[in-house]
XYZ file of N, CA and C in Angstrom:
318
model
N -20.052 21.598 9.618
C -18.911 21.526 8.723
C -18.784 20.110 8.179
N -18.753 20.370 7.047
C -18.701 18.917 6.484
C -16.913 18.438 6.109
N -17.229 16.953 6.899
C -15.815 16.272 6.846
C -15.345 15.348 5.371
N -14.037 15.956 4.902
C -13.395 14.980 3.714
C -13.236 13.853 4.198
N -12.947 13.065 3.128
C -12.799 11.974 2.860
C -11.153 11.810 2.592
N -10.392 11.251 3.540
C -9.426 11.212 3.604
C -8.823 9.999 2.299
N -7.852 10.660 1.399
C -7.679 9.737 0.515
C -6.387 9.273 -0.069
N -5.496 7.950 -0.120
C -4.550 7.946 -0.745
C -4.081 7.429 -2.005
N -3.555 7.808 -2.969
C -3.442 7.409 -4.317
C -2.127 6.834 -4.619
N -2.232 5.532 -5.221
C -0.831 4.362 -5.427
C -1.015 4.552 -6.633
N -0.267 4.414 -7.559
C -0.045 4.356 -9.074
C 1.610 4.772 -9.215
N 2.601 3.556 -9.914
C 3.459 4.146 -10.390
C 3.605 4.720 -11.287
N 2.790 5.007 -12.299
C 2.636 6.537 -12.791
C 2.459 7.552 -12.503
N 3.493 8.053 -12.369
C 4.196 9.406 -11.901
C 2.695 10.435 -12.721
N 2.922 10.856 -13.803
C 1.523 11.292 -14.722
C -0.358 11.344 -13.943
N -0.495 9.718 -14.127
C -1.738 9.635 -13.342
C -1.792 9.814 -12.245
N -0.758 8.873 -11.150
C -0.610 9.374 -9.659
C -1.092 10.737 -9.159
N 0.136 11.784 -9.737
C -0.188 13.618 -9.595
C -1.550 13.496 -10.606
N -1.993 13.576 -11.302
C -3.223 13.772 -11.723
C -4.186 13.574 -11.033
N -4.413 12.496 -10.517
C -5.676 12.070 -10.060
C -5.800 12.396 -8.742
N -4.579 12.672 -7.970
C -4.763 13.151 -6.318
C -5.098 14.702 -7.022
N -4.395 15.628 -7.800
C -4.797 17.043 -8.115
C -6.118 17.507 -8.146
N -6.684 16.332 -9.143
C -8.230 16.644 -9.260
C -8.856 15.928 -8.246
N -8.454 15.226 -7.429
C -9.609 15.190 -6.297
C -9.650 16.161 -5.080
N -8.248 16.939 -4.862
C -7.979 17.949 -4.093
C -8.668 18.831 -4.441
N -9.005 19.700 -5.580
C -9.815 20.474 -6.395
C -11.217 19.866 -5.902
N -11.523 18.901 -5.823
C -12.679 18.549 -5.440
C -13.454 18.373 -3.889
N -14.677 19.376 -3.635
C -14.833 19.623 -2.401
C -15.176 17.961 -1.583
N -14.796 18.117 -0.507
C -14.943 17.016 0.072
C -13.990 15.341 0.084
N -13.106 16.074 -0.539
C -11.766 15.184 -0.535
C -10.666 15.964 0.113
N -9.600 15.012 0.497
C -8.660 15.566 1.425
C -7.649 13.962 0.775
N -6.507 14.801 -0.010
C -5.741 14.045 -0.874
C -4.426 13.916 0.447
N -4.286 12.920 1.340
C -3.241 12.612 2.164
C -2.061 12.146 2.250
N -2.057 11.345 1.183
C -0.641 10.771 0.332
C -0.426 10.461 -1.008
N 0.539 10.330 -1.628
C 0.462 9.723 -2.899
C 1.938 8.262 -2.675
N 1.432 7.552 -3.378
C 2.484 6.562 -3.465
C 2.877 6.208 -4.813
N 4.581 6.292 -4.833
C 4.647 5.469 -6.403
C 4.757 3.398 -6.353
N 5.263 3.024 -4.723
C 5.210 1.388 -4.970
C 4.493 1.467 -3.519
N 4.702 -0.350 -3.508
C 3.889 -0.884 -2.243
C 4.286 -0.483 -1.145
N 5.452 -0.718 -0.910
C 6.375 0.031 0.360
C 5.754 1.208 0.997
N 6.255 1.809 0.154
C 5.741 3.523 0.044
C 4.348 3.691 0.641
N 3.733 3.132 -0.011
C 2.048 3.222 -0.066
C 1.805 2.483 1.621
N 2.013 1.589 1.723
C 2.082 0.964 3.141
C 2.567 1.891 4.379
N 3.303 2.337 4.032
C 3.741 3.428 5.265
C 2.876 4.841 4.931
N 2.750 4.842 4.108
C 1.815 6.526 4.144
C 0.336 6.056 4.574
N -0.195 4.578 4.410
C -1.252 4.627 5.131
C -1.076 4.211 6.360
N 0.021 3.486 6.776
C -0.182 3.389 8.577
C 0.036 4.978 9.466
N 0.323 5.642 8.389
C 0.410 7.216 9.414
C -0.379 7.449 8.892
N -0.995 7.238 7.846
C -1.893 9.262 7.327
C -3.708 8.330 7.643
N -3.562 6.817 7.969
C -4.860 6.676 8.195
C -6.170 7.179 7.284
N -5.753 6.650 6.256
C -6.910 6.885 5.162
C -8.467 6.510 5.360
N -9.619 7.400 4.912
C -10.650 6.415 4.361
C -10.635 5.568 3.026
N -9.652 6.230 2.211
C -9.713 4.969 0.889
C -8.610 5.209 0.366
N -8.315 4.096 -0.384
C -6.796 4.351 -0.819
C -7.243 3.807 -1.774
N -6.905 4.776 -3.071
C -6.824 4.325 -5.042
C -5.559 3.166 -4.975
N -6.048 2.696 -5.341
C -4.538 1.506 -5.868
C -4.860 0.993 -6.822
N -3.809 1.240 -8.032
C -3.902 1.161 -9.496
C -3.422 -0.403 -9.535
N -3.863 -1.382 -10.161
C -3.808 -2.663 -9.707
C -2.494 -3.230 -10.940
N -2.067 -2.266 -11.650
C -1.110 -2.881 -12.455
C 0.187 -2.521 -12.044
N 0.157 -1.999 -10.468
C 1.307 -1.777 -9.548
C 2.071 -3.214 -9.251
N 3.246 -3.515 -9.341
C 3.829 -4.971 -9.396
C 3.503 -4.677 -7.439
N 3.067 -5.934 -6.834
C 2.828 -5.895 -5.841
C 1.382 -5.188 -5.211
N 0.448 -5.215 -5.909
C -0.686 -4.620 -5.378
C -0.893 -5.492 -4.951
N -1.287 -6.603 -4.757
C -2.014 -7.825 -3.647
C -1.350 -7.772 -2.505
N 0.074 -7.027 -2.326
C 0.763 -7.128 -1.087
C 0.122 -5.936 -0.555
N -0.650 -4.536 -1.311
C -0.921 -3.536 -0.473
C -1.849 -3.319 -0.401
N -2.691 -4.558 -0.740
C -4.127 -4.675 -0.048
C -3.809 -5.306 1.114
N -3.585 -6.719 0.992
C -3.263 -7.422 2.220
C -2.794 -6.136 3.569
N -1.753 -5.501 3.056
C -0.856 -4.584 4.132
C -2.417 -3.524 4.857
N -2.977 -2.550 3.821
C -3.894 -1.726 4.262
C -4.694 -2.750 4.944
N -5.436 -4.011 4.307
C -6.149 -4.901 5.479
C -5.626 -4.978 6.966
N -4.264 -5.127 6.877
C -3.605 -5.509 8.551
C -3.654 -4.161 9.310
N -3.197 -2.824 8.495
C -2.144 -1.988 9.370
C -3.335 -0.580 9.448
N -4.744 -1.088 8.795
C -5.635 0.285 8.744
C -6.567 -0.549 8.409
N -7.645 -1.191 9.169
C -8.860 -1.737 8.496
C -10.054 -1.218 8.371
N -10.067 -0.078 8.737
C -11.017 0.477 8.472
C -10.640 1.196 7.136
N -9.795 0.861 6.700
C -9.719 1.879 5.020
C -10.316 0.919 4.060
N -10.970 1.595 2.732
C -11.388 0.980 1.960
C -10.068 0.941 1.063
N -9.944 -0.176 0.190
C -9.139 0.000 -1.090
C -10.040 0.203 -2.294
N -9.740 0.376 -3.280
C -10.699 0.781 -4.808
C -9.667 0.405 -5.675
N -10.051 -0.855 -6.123
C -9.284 -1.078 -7.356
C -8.885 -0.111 -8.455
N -8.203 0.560 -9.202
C -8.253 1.388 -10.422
C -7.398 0.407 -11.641
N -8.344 0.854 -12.702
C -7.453 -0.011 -13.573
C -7.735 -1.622 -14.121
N -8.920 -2.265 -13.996
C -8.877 -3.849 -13.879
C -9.749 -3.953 -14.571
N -9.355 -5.016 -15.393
C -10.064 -5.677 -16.913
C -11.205 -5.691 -16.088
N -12.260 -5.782 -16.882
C -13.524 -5.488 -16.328
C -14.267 -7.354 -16.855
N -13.603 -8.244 -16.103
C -14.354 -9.210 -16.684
C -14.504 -10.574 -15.162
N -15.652 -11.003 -15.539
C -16.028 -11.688 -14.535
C -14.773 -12.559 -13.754
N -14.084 -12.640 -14.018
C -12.893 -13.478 -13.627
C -12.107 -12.358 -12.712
N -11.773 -10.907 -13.420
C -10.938 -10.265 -12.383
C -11.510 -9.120 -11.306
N -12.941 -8.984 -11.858
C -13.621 -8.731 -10.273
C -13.851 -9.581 -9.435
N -13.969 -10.571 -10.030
C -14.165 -11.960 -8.665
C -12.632 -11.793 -8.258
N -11.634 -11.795 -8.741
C -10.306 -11.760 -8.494
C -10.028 -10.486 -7.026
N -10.382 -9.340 -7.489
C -10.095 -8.354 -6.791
C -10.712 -8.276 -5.458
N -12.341 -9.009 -5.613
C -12.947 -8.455 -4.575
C -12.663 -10.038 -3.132
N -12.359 -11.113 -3.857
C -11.533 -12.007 -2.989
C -10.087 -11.599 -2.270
N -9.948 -10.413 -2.913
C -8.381 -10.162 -2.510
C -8.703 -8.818 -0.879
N -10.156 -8.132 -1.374
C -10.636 -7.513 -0.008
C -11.147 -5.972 -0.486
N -10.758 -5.618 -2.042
C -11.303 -4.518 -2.230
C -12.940 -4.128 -1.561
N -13.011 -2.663 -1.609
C -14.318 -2.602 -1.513
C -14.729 -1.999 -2.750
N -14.631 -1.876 -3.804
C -14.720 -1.253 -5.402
C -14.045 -1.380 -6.605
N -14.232 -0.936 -7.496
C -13.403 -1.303 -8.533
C -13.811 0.206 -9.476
N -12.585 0.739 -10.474
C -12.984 1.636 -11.661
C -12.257 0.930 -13.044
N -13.132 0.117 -13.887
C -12.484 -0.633 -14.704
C -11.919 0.202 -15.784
N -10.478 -0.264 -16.749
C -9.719 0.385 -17.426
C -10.294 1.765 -18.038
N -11.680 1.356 -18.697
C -12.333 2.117 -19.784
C -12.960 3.167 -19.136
């Protein structure tokens, strides 16, 4: 039996947020565990639901606080940037901050 990939999705867009956990639920081998609209939020749904990766849309006011947080309170989760100018300055940016990925705007 093959095991999902436990996953949580931050975006305060209400729109993309439900979108993008929908279609990965639809998708075999994902297992959509939380959704978050802020950092708070998102911080406590991963110290319980123990993610393998958590989407975090990086134009969330406070995303550097919920990387830092998933770094302390779940380190074995990956974060994945969503959302970030795609230019040498803010992947060096993101991946100093601890991401393990990035999906740039376009």
């Amino acid at each position: 039996m093959e095991q999902s990939v436990r996953v949580v999705v931050v975006a305060d867009v209400c729109l993309y947020r439900t979108g993008l956990a929908h279609n990965l639920e639809r998708r075999s081998g994902f297992d959509v565990v939380g959704t978050a609209a802020n950092g708070p939020d998102a911080l406590d749904i991963v110290a319980r639901a123990a993610p393998d990766i958590v989407l975090l849309d990086m134009g969330l006011e406070g995303a550097r606080t919920v990387i830092d947080g998933v770094a302390r309170t779940t380190p074995t989760a990956k974060v994945v940037a969503l959302a970030i100018r795609e230019s040498p300055a803010e992947v060096v940016r993101v991946a100093e901050a601890g991401v393990a990925g990035y999906v740039p705007r376009e």
